[in-house]
PDB file of C-alpha atoms and ligand atoms in Angstrom:
ATOM      1  CA  UNK A1369       8.743  -3.909 -24.176  1.00 38.00           C
ATOM      2  CA  UNK A1370       7.105  -4.223 -20.734  1.00 44.00           C
ATOM      3  CA  UNK A1371       8.413  -1.880 -18.031  1.00 63.00           C
ATOM      4  CA  UNK A1372       7.295  -4.247 -15.229  1.00 77.00           C
ATOM      5  CA  UNK A1373       9.618  -5.228 -12.416  1.00 82.00           C
ATOM      6  CA  UNK A1374       8.736  -7.334  -9.346  1.00 81.00           C
ATOM      7  CA  UNK A1375      10.152  -6.299  -5.969  1.00 82.00           C
ATOM      8  CA  UNK A1376       9.281  -8.681  -3.066  1.00 80.00           C
ATOM      9  CA  UNK A1377       8.511  -7.327   0.437  1.00 75.00           C
ATOM     10  CA  UNK A1378      12.166  -6.760   1.433  1.00 71.00           C
ATOM     11  CA  UNK A1379      13.589  -6.914  -2.114  1.00 75.00           C
ATOM     12  CA  UNK A1380      15.074 -10.415  -1.688  1.00 70.00           C
ATOM     13  CA  UNK A1381      12.876 -13.482  -1.351  1.00 77.00           C
ATOM     14  CA  UNK A1382      15.074 -14.897   1.463  1.00 70.00           C
ATOM     15  CA  UNK A1383      14.387 -11.768   3.591  1.00 71.00           C
ATOM     16  CA  UNK A1384      10.567 -12.205   3.463  1.00 73.00           C
ATOM     17  CA  UNK A1385      10.402 -14.191   6.773  1.00 79.00           C
ATOM     18  CA  UNK A1386      11.914 -11.208   8.666  1.00 79.00           C
ATOM     19  CA  UNK A1387       9.649  -8.601   7.012  1.00 79.00           C
ATOM     20  CA  UNK A1388       7.269  -8.234   9.995  1.00 85.00           C
ATOM     21  CA  UNK A1389       9.878  -7.506  12.707  1.00 82.00           C
ATOM     22  CA  UNK A1390      11.840  -5.155  10.419  1.00 85.00           C
ATOM     23  CA  UNK A1391       8.743  -3.089   9.564  1.00 84.00           C
ATOM     24  CA  UNK A1392       7.517  -3.095  13.178  1.00 88.00           C
ATOM     25  CA  UNK A1393      10.864  -1.800  14.481  1.00 87.00           C
ATOM     26  CA  UNK A1394      11.635   0.782  11.793  1.00 86.00           C
ATOM     27  CA  UNK A1395       8.459   2.360  10.400  1.00 88.00           C
ATOM     28  CA  UNK A1396       6.178   3.304  13.354  1.00 93.00           C
ATOM     29  CA  UNK A1397       3.934   0.699  11.792  1.00 93.00           C
ATOM     30  CA  UNK A1398       1.016   0.691  14.241  1.00 94.00           C
ATOM     31  CA  UNK A1399       0.810   4.501  14.198  1.00 96.00           C
ATOM     32  CA  UNK A1400       0.718   4.894  10.437  1.00 95.00           C
ATOM     33  CA  UNK A1401      -1.536   1.881   9.748  1.00 96.00           C
ATOM     34  CA  UNK A1402      -4.030   3.069  12.372  1.00 96.00           C
ATOM     35  CA  UNK A1403      -3.914   6.568  10.843  1.00 96.00           C
ATOM     36  CA  UNK A1404      -4.923   4.992   7.502  1.00 97.00           C
ATOM     37  CA  UNK A1405      -7.781   3.091   9.151  1.00 97.00           C
ATOM     38  CA  UNK A1406      -9.001   6.081  11.168  1.00 96.00           C
ATOM     39  CA  UNK A1407      -9.163   8.387   8.159  1.00 97.00           C
ATOM     40  CA  UNK A1408     -11.412   5.882   6.332  1.00 97.00           C
ATOM     41  CA  UNK A1409     -14.621   6.370   8.351  1.00 93.00           C
ATOM     42  CA  UNK A1410     -15.873   2.900   7.320  1.00 97.00           C
ATOM     43  CA  UNK A1411     -19.288   1.385   7.995  1.00 96.00           C
ATOM     44  CA  UNK A1412     -20.119  -2.221   8.936  1.00 96.00           C
ATOM     45  CA  UNK A1413     -20.575  -4.208   5.720  1.00 96.00           C
ATOM     46  CA  UNK A1414     -18.204  -2.058   3.630  1.00 98.00           C
ATOM     47  CA  UNK A1415     -16.001  -3.983   1.230  1.00 98.00           C
ATOM     48  CA  UNK A1416     -12.331  -3.021   1.345  1.00 98.00           C
ATOM     49  CA  UNK A1417      -9.258  -4.011  -0.636  1.00 98.00           C
ATOM     50  CA  UNK A1418      -5.658  -3.927   0.631  1.00 98.00           C
ATOM     51  CA  UNK A1419      -3.452  -3.877  -2.440  1.00 98.00           C
ATOM     52  CA  UNK A1420       0.095  -5.253  -2.044  1.00 97.00           C
ATOM     53  CA  UNK A1421      -1.097  -6.560   1.343  1.00 97.00           C
ATOM     54  CA  UNK A1422       2.171  -8.378   2.118  1.00 96.00           C
ATOM     55  CA  UNK A1423       2.057 -10.265   5.412  1.00 95.00           C
ATOM     56  CA  UNK A1424      -1.503  -9.096   6.170  1.00 95.00           C
ATOM     57  CA  UNK A1425      -0.911  -6.782   9.148  1.00 96.00           C
ATOM     58  CA  UNK A1426      -3.186  -4.022   7.823  1.00 97.00           C
ATOM     59  CA  UNK A1427      -5.937  -6.511   6.937  1.00 96.00           C
ATOM     60  CA  UNK A1428      -5.855  -7.828  10.513  1.00 94.00           C
ATOM     61  CA  UNK A1429      -5.943  -4.306  11.963  1.00 95.00           C
ATOM     62  CA  UNK A1430      -8.925  -3.520   9.712  1.00 96.00           C
ATOM     63  CA  UNK A1431     -10.699  -6.616  10.988  1.00 95.00           C
ATOM     64  CA  UNK A1432      -9.970  -5.692  14.615  1.00 93.00           C
ATOM     65  CA  UNK A1433     -11.240  -2.132  14.024  1.00 95.00           C
ATOM     66  CA  UNK A1434     -14.516  -3.260  12.415  1.00 95.00           C
ATOM     67  CA  UNK A1435     -15.127  -7.059  12.320  1.00 93.00           C
ATOM     68  CA  UNK A1436     -18.131  -6.669   9.968  1.00 94.00           C
ATOM     69  CA  UNK A1437     -15.936  -5.487   7.061  1.00 96.00           C
ATOM     70  CA  UNK A1438     -15.589  -7.641   3.942  1.00 97.00           C
ATOM     71  CA  UNK A1439     -11.772  -7.535   3.618  1.00 97.00           C
ATOM     72  CA  UNK A1440      -9.787  -8.565   0.539  1.00 98.00           C
ATOM     73  CA  UNK A1441      -6.004  -8.473   0.251  1.00 98.00           C
ATOM     74  CA  UNK A1442      -4.011  -9.101  -2.904  1.00 98.00           C
ATOM     75  CA  UNK A1443      -0.283  -9.631  -3.300  1.00 97.00           C
ATOM     76  CA  UNK A1444       1.803 -11.052  -6.142  1.00 96.00           C
ATOM     77  CA  UNK A1445       4.004 -13.148  -3.855  1.00 94.00           C
ATOM     78  CA  UNK A1446       2.726 -16.544  -2.663  1.00 94.00           C
ATOM     79  CA  UNK A1447       5.351 -16.737   0.108  1.00 92.00           C
ATOM     80  CA  UNK A1448       4.299 -13.502   1.841  1.00 94.00           C
ATOM     81  CA  UNK A1449       0.631 -14.509   1.411  1.00 95.00           C
ATOM     82  CA  UNK A1450       1.472 -17.731   3.306  1.00 93.00           C
ATOM     83  CA  UNK A1451       2.582 -15.561   6.251  1.00 93.00           C
ATOM     84  CA  UNK A1452      -0.605 -13.454   5.920  1.00 94.00           C
ATOM     85  CA  UNK A1453      -2.905 -16.490   5.926  1.00 93.00           C
ATOM     86  CA  UNK A1454      -1.122 -17.954   8.977  1.00 92.00           C
ATOM     87  CA  UNK A1455      -1.833 -14.861  11.047  1.00 87.00           C
ATOM     88  CA  UNK A1456      -5.483 -14.172  10.209  1.00 87.00           C
ATOM     89  CA  UNK A1457      -7.161 -12.999  13.453  1.00 76.00           C
ATOM     90  CA  UNK A1458      -9.431 -15.411  15.324  1.00 76.00           C
ATOM     91  CA  UNK A1459     -12.893 -15.137  13.723  1.00 80.00           C
ATOM     92  CA  UNK A1460     -11.236 -13.526  10.687  1.00 76.00           C
ATOM     93  CA  UNK A1461     -13.464 -15.374   8.219  1.00 82.00           C
ATOM     94  CA  UNK A1462     -14.198 -11.991   6.572  1.00 85.00           C
ATOM     95  CA  UNK A1463     -10.559 -11.719   5.392  1.00 95.00           C
ATOM     96  CA  UNK A1464      -9.719 -13.116   1.937  1.00 96.00           C
ATOM     97  CA  UNK A1465      -6.165 -13.168   0.553  1.00 97.00           C
ATOM     98  CA  UNK A1466      -5.642 -13.727  -3.172  1.00 97.00           C
ATOM     99  CA  UNK A1467      -2.476 -13.925  -5.258  1.00 97.00           C
ATOM    100  CA  UNK A1468      -2.751 -11.312  -8.025  1.00 98.00           C
ATOM    101  CA  UNK A1469      -0.885  -8.470  -9.679  1.00 97.00           C
ATOM    102  CA  UNK A1470      -1.915  -4.928  -8.849  1.00 98.00           C
ATOM    103  CA  UNK A1471      -2.234  -3.907 -12.497  1.00 97.00           C
ATOM    104  CA  UNK A1472      -4.656  -6.772 -13.290  1.00 97.00           C
ATOM    105  CA  UNK A1473      -7.040  -6.975 -10.356  1.00 98.00           C
ATOM    106  CA  UNK A1474      -9.352 -10.029 -10.271  1.00 98.00           C
ATOM    107  CA  UNK A1475     -12.445  -8.010  -9.281  1.00 98.00           C
ATOM    108  CA  UNK A1476     -15.457  -6.609 -11.081  1.00 98.00           C
ATOM    109  CA  UNK A1477     -15.841  -2.880 -11.709  1.00 98.00           C
ATOM    110  CA  UNK A1478     -17.143  -0.872  -8.719  1.00 98.00           C
ATOM    111  CA  UNK A1479     -16.584  -3.657  -6.130  1.00 98.00           C
ATOM    112  CA  UNK A1480     -15.047  -1.718  -3.199  1.00 98.00           C
ATOM    113  CA  UNK A1481     -15.949   1.136  -0.869  1.00 98.00           C
ATOM    114  CA  UNK A1482     -12.300   1.664   0.136  1.00 98.00           C
ATOM    115  CA  UNK A1483      -8.946   0.650  -1.325  1.00 98.00           C
ATOM    116  CA  UNK A1484      -5.843   0.766   0.906  1.00 98.00           C
ATOM    117  CA  UNK A1485      -2.204   0.631  -0.046  1.00 98.00           C
ATOM    118  CA  UNK A1486       0.607   0.628   2.500  1.00 97.00           C
ATOM    119  CA  UNK A1487       4.342   0.747   1.675  1.00 96.00           C
ATOM    120  CA  UNK A1488       3.463  -0.629  -1.730  1.00 97.00           C
ATOM    121  CA  UNK A1489       3.685   1.958  -4.538  1.00 97.00           C
ATOM    122  CA  UNK A1490       7.459   2.356  -4.159  1.00 95.00           C
ATOM    123  CA  UNK A1491       7.710  -1.253  -5.449  1.00 95.00           C
ATOM    124  CA  UNK A1492       6.291  -0.287  -8.860  1.00 96.00           C
ATOM    125  CA  UNK A1493       7.832   1.246 -11.978  1.00 96.00           C
ATOM    126  CA  UNK A1494       6.160   4.478 -13.158  1.00 95.00           C
ATOM    127  CA  UNK A1495       4.213   2.541 -15.801  1.00 96.00           C
ATOM    128  CA  UNK A1496       3.005  -0.048 -13.257  1.00 96.00           C
ATOM    129  CA  UNK A1497       2.061   2.759 -10.867  1.00 97.00           C
ATOM    130  CA  UNK A1498      -0.189   4.294 -13.557  1.00 97.00           C
ATOM    131  CA  UNK A1499      -1.693   0.939 -14.574  1.00 97.00           C
ATOM    132  CA  UNK A1500      -2.326   0.069 -10.921  1.00 98.00           C
ATOM    133  CA  UNK A1501      -3.991   3.437 -10.244  1.00 98.00           C
ATOM    134  CA  UNK A1502      -6.279   2.835 -13.248  1.00 98.00           C
ATOM    135  CA  UNK A1503      -7.224  -0.560 -11.820  1.00 98.00           C
ATOM    136  CA  UNK A1504      -7.931   0.917  -8.372  1.00 98.00           C
ATOM    137  CA  UNK A1505     -10.173   3.527  -9.989  1.00 98.00           C
ATOM    138  CA  UNK A1506     -11.982   0.765 -11.891  1.00 98.00           C
ATOM    139  CA  UNK A1507     -12.690  -1.432  -8.835  1.00 98.00           C
ATOM    140  CA  UNK A1508     -13.749   1.436  -6.532  1.00 98.00           C
ATOM    141  CA  UNK A1509     -17.431   2.289  -6.332  1.00 98.00           C
ATOM    142  CA  UNK A1510     -18.389   5.851  -7.326  1.00 98.00           C
ATOM    143  CA  UNK A1511     -17.611   7.987  -4.259  1.00 97.00           C
ATOM    144  CA  UNK A1512     -15.236   5.263  -2.982  1.00 98.00           C
ATOM    145  CA  UNK A1513     -12.033   6.311  -1.255  1.00 98.00           C
ATOM    146  CA  UNK A1514      -8.391   5.426  -1.927  1.00 98.00           C
ATOM    147  CA  UNK A1515      -5.967   5.547   1.029  1.00 98.00           C
ATOM    148  CA  UNK A1516      -2.187   5.445   0.597  1.00 98.00           C
ATOM    149  CA  UNK A1517       0.690   5.338   3.070  1.00 98.00           C
ATOM    150  CA  UNK A1518       4.074   5.333   1.387  1.00 98.00           C
ATOM    151  CA  UNK A1519       7.481   6.971   1.220  1.00 97.00           C
ATOM    152  CA  UNK A1520       7.255  10.568   0.068  1.00 97.00           C
ATOM    153  CA  UNK A1521       9.650  13.468  -0.335  1.00 97.00           C
ATOM    154  CA  UNK A1522      11.860  13.516   2.783  1.00 97.00           C
ATOM    155  CA  UNK A1523      10.893  16.073   5.420  1.00 94.00           C
ATOM    156  CA  UNK A1524      14.490  17.088   6.264  1.00 96.00           C
ATOM    157  CA  UNK A1525      18.145  16.175   5.755  1.00 96.00           C
ATOM    158  CA  UNK A1526      18.025  13.259   8.213  1.00 96.00           C
ATOM    159  CA  UNK A1527      14.963  11.817   6.448  1.00 96.00           C
ATOM    160  CA  UNK A1528      16.798  12.146   3.117  1.00 95.00           C
ATOM    161  CA  UNK A1529      19.642  10.043   4.533  1.00 94.00           C
ATOM    162  CA  UNK A1530      17.091   7.437   5.689  1.00 93.00           C
ATOM    163  CA  UNK A1531      15.493   7.354   2.242  1.00 94.00           C
ATOM    164  CA  UNK A1532      18.845   6.407   0.661  1.00 95.00           C
ATOM    165  CA  UNK A1533      18.614   3.077   2.531  1.00 92.00           C
ATOM    166  CA  UNK A1534      15.218   2.297   0.908  1.00 91.00           C
ATOM    167  CA  UNK A1535      16.614   3.316  -2.495  1.00 92.00           C
ATOM    168  CA  UNK A1536      19.625   1.043  -1.949  1.00 91.00           C
ATOM    169  CA  UNK A1537      17.356  -1.862  -0.938  1.00 88.00           C
ATOM    170  CA  UNK A1538      14.444  -1.540  -3.389  1.00 88.00           C
ATOM    171  CA  UNK A1539      16.233   0.214  -6.286  1.00 90.00           C
ATOM    172  CA  UNK A1540      15.992   3.780  -7.638  1.00 93.00           C
ATOM    173  CA  UNK A1541      13.804   2.851 -10.625  1.00 92.00           C
ATOM    174  CA  UNK A1542      10.748   2.144  -8.487  1.00 93.00           C
ATOM    175  CA  UNK A1543      11.427   4.465  -5.517  1.00 95.00           C
ATOM    176  CA  UNK A1544      12.307   7.657  -7.451  1.00 95.00           C
ATOM    177  CA  UNK A1545       8.706   8.831  -8.009  1.00 96.00           C
ATOM    178  CA  UNK A1546       8.105   8.476  -4.264  1.00 97.00           C
ATOM    179  CA  UNK A1547      11.180  10.256  -2.967  1.00 96.00           C
ATOM    180  CA  UNK A1548      10.774  13.066  -5.524  1.00 96.00           C
ATOM    181  CA  UNK A1549       7.235  13.619  -4.188  1.00 97.00           C
ATOM    182  CA  UNK A1550       5.406  12.625  -7.398  1.00 97.00           C
ATOM    183  CA  UNK A1551       2.877  10.172  -5.941  1.00 98.00           C
ATOM    184  CA  UNK A1552       0.159  12.852  -5.420  1.00 98.00           C
ATOM    185  CA  UNK A1553       0.388  14.053  -9.048  1.00 97.00           C
ATOM    186  CA  UNK A1554       0.267  10.437 -10.313  1.00 97.00           C
ATOM    187  CA  UNK A1555      -2.892   9.829  -8.255  1.00 98.00           C
ATOM    188  CA  UNK A1556      -4.511  13.001  -9.623  1.00 98.00           C
ATOM    189  CA  UNK A1557      -3.527  12.277 -13.228  1.00 97.00           C
ATOM    190  CA  UNK A1558      -5.157   8.842 -12.968  1.00 97.00           C
ATOM    191  CA  UNK A1559      -8.463  10.674 -12.368  1.00 97.00           C
ATOM    192  CA  UNK A1560      -8.890  10.695  -8.586  1.00 98.00           C
ATOM    193  CA  UNK A1561     -10.373  13.811  -6.973  1.00 97.00           C
ATOM    194  CA  UNK A1562     -10.114  15.719  -3.730  1.00 96.00           C
ATOM    195  CA  UNK A1563      -6.583  14.560  -2.911  1.00 98.00           C
ATOM    196  CA  UNK A1564      -5.349  15.414   0.599  1.00 97.00           C
ATOM    197  CA  UNK A1565      -2.176  14.611   2.485  1.00 98.00           C
ATOM    198  CA  UNK A1566      -3.599  13.816   5.927  1.00 97.00           C
ATOM    199  CA  UNK A1567      -0.365  13.063   7.833  1.00 97.00           C
ATOM    200  CA  UNK A1568       3.410  12.732   7.511  1.00 97.00           C
ATOM    201  CA  UNK A1569       5.508  10.563   9.845  1.00 96.00           C
ATOM    202  CA  UNK A1570       9.277  10.593  10.083  1.00 97.00           C
ATOM    203  CA  UNK A1571      10.862   7.141  10.470  1.00 95.00           C
ATOM    204  CA  UNK A1572      14.247   5.424  10.296  1.00 94.00           C
ATOM    205  CA  UNK A1573      13.871   5.052   6.505  1.00 94.00           C
ATOM    206  CA  UNK A1574      12.441   8.477   5.643  1.00 96.00           C
ATOM    207  CA  UNK A1575       9.082  10.231   5.651  1.00 97.00           C
ATOM    208  CA  UNK A1576       5.881   8.218   5.239  1.00 97.00           C
ATOM    209  CA  UNK A1577       3.145  10.384   3.718  1.00 98.00           C
ATOM    210  CA  UNK A1578      -0.519   9.465   4.078  1.00 98.00           C
ATOM    211  CA  UNK A1579      -2.856  10.419   1.246  1.00 98.00           C
ATOM    212  CA  UNK A1580      -6.589  10.204   0.751  1.00 98.00           C
ATOM    213  CA  UNK A1581      -8.465  10.718  -2.516  1.00 98.00           C
ATOM    214  CA  UNK A1582     -11.874   9.951  -3.947  1.00 98.00           C
ATOM    215  CA  UNK A1583     -13.402   8.457  -7.077  1.00 98.00           C
ATOM    216  CA  UNK A1584     -15.944  10.865  -8.555  1.00 95.00           C
ATOM    217  CA  UNK A1585     -19.607   9.955  -8.025  1.00 92.00           C
ATOM    218  CA  UNK A1586     -20.118  10.066 -11.788  1.00 74.00           C
TER     219      UNK A1586
HETATM  220  C1  SAM B2891       6.904  -3.518   1.329  1.00 60.53           C
HETATM  221  S1  SAM B2891       5.671  -4.710   1.094  1.00 60.53           S
HETATM  222  C2  SAM B2891       4.270  -3.939   1.890  1.00 60.53           C
HETATM  223  C3  SAM B2891       3.378  -4.949   2.509  1.00 60.53           C
HETATM  224  C4  SAM B2891       2.218  -4.382   3.338  1.00 60.53           C
HETATM  225  N1  SAM B2891       1.311  -3.606   2.541  1.00 60.53           N
HETATM  226  C5  SAM B2891       2.709  -3.593   4.524  1.00 60.53           C
HETATM  227  O1  SAM B2891       2.364  -2.415   4.654  1.00 60.53           O
HETATM  228  O2  SAM B2891       3.437  -4.152   5.348  1.00 60.53           O
HETATM  229  C6  SAM B2891       5.207  -4.576  -0.622  1.00 60.53           C
HETATM  230  C7  SAM B2891       4.410  -5.785  -1.119  1.00 60.53           C
HETATM  231  O3  SAM B2891       4.009  -5.540  -2.456  1.00 60.53           O
HETATM  232  C8  SAM B2891       4.058  -6.784  -3.162  1.00 60.53           C
HETATM  233  N2  SAM B2891       4.116  -6.453  -4.598  1.00 60.53           N
HETATM  234  C9  SAM B2891       5.135  -5.850  -5.271  1.00 60.53           C
HETATM  235  N3  SAM B2891       4.762  -5.606  -6.543  1.00 60.53           N
HETATM  236  C10 SAM B2891       3.469  -6.072  -6.679  1.00 60.53           C
HETATM  237  C11 SAM B2891       2.524  -6.069  -7.736  1.00 60.53           C
HETATM  238  N4  SAM B2891       2.788  -5.508  -8.918  1.00 60.53           N
HETATM  239  N5  SAM B2891       1.297  -6.611  -7.502  1.00 60.53           N
HETATM  240  C12 SAM B2891       0.991  -7.147  -6.298  1.00 60.53           C
HETATM  241  N6  SAM B2891       1.842  -7.163  -5.249  1.00 60.53           N
HETATM  242  C13 SAM B2891       3.076  -6.619  -5.432  1.00 60.53           C
HETATM  243  C14 SAM B2891       5.268  -7.497  -2.604  1.00 60.53           C
HETATM  244  O4  SAM B2891       5.172  -8.897  -2.772  1.00 60.53           O
HETATM  245  C15 SAM B2891       5.199  -7.091  -1.130  1.00 60.53           C
HETATM  246  O5  SAM B2891       4.505  -8.043  -0.355  1.00 60.53           O
END
């Protein structure tokens, strides 16, 4: 039996239109998304994938940081992709949004220099997390880099209280690995190398941990 489960941006489809203001007000969004971008050290012409791209904020920030990037964003939800397409930056012809599932990516092997994922892995069951990590490894070029920002083990008691709100909203089945601090070991067991936690930010809903890891050069 499949262990898949689909959790939309704010758990309920009818909350999707308010996703942007909620995330902006509660997660220190600009700070953590810019931290992801800054750690990537990208070059003009690099191809990048934002997996579980939601309403496209990170894709737009990537475009603003380096307009010569070839930017692809995938999400399983057509409604949130509608919001993303409506807010593509002026001259954002290098941004492509596609509806797809993270564990079946519609790209050839070794297509991307960087893969990003922001507030996404806590939407996946453990099995989907592993299948998605295998797909990310497949589509990254040798030496390509995987960047994650997501809920991790809470930094202190207050952060633990905040994390209970995410668990109540998105469900314990998909969030447990995150809040028990297992994302780094899942990334390593998929075969990534050189894993580092580069930052941790405390927010209303708990601690966001930023990870960076590499696909071996072969
Ligand atoms: C909390 S939102 C994060 C959106 C965006 N990355 C951000 O940082 O604002 C999680 C997104 O993952 C998408 N999603 C959930 N499961 C998915 C899957 N298996 N494949 C693709 N997208 C998925 C949801 O539709 C939602 O847009």
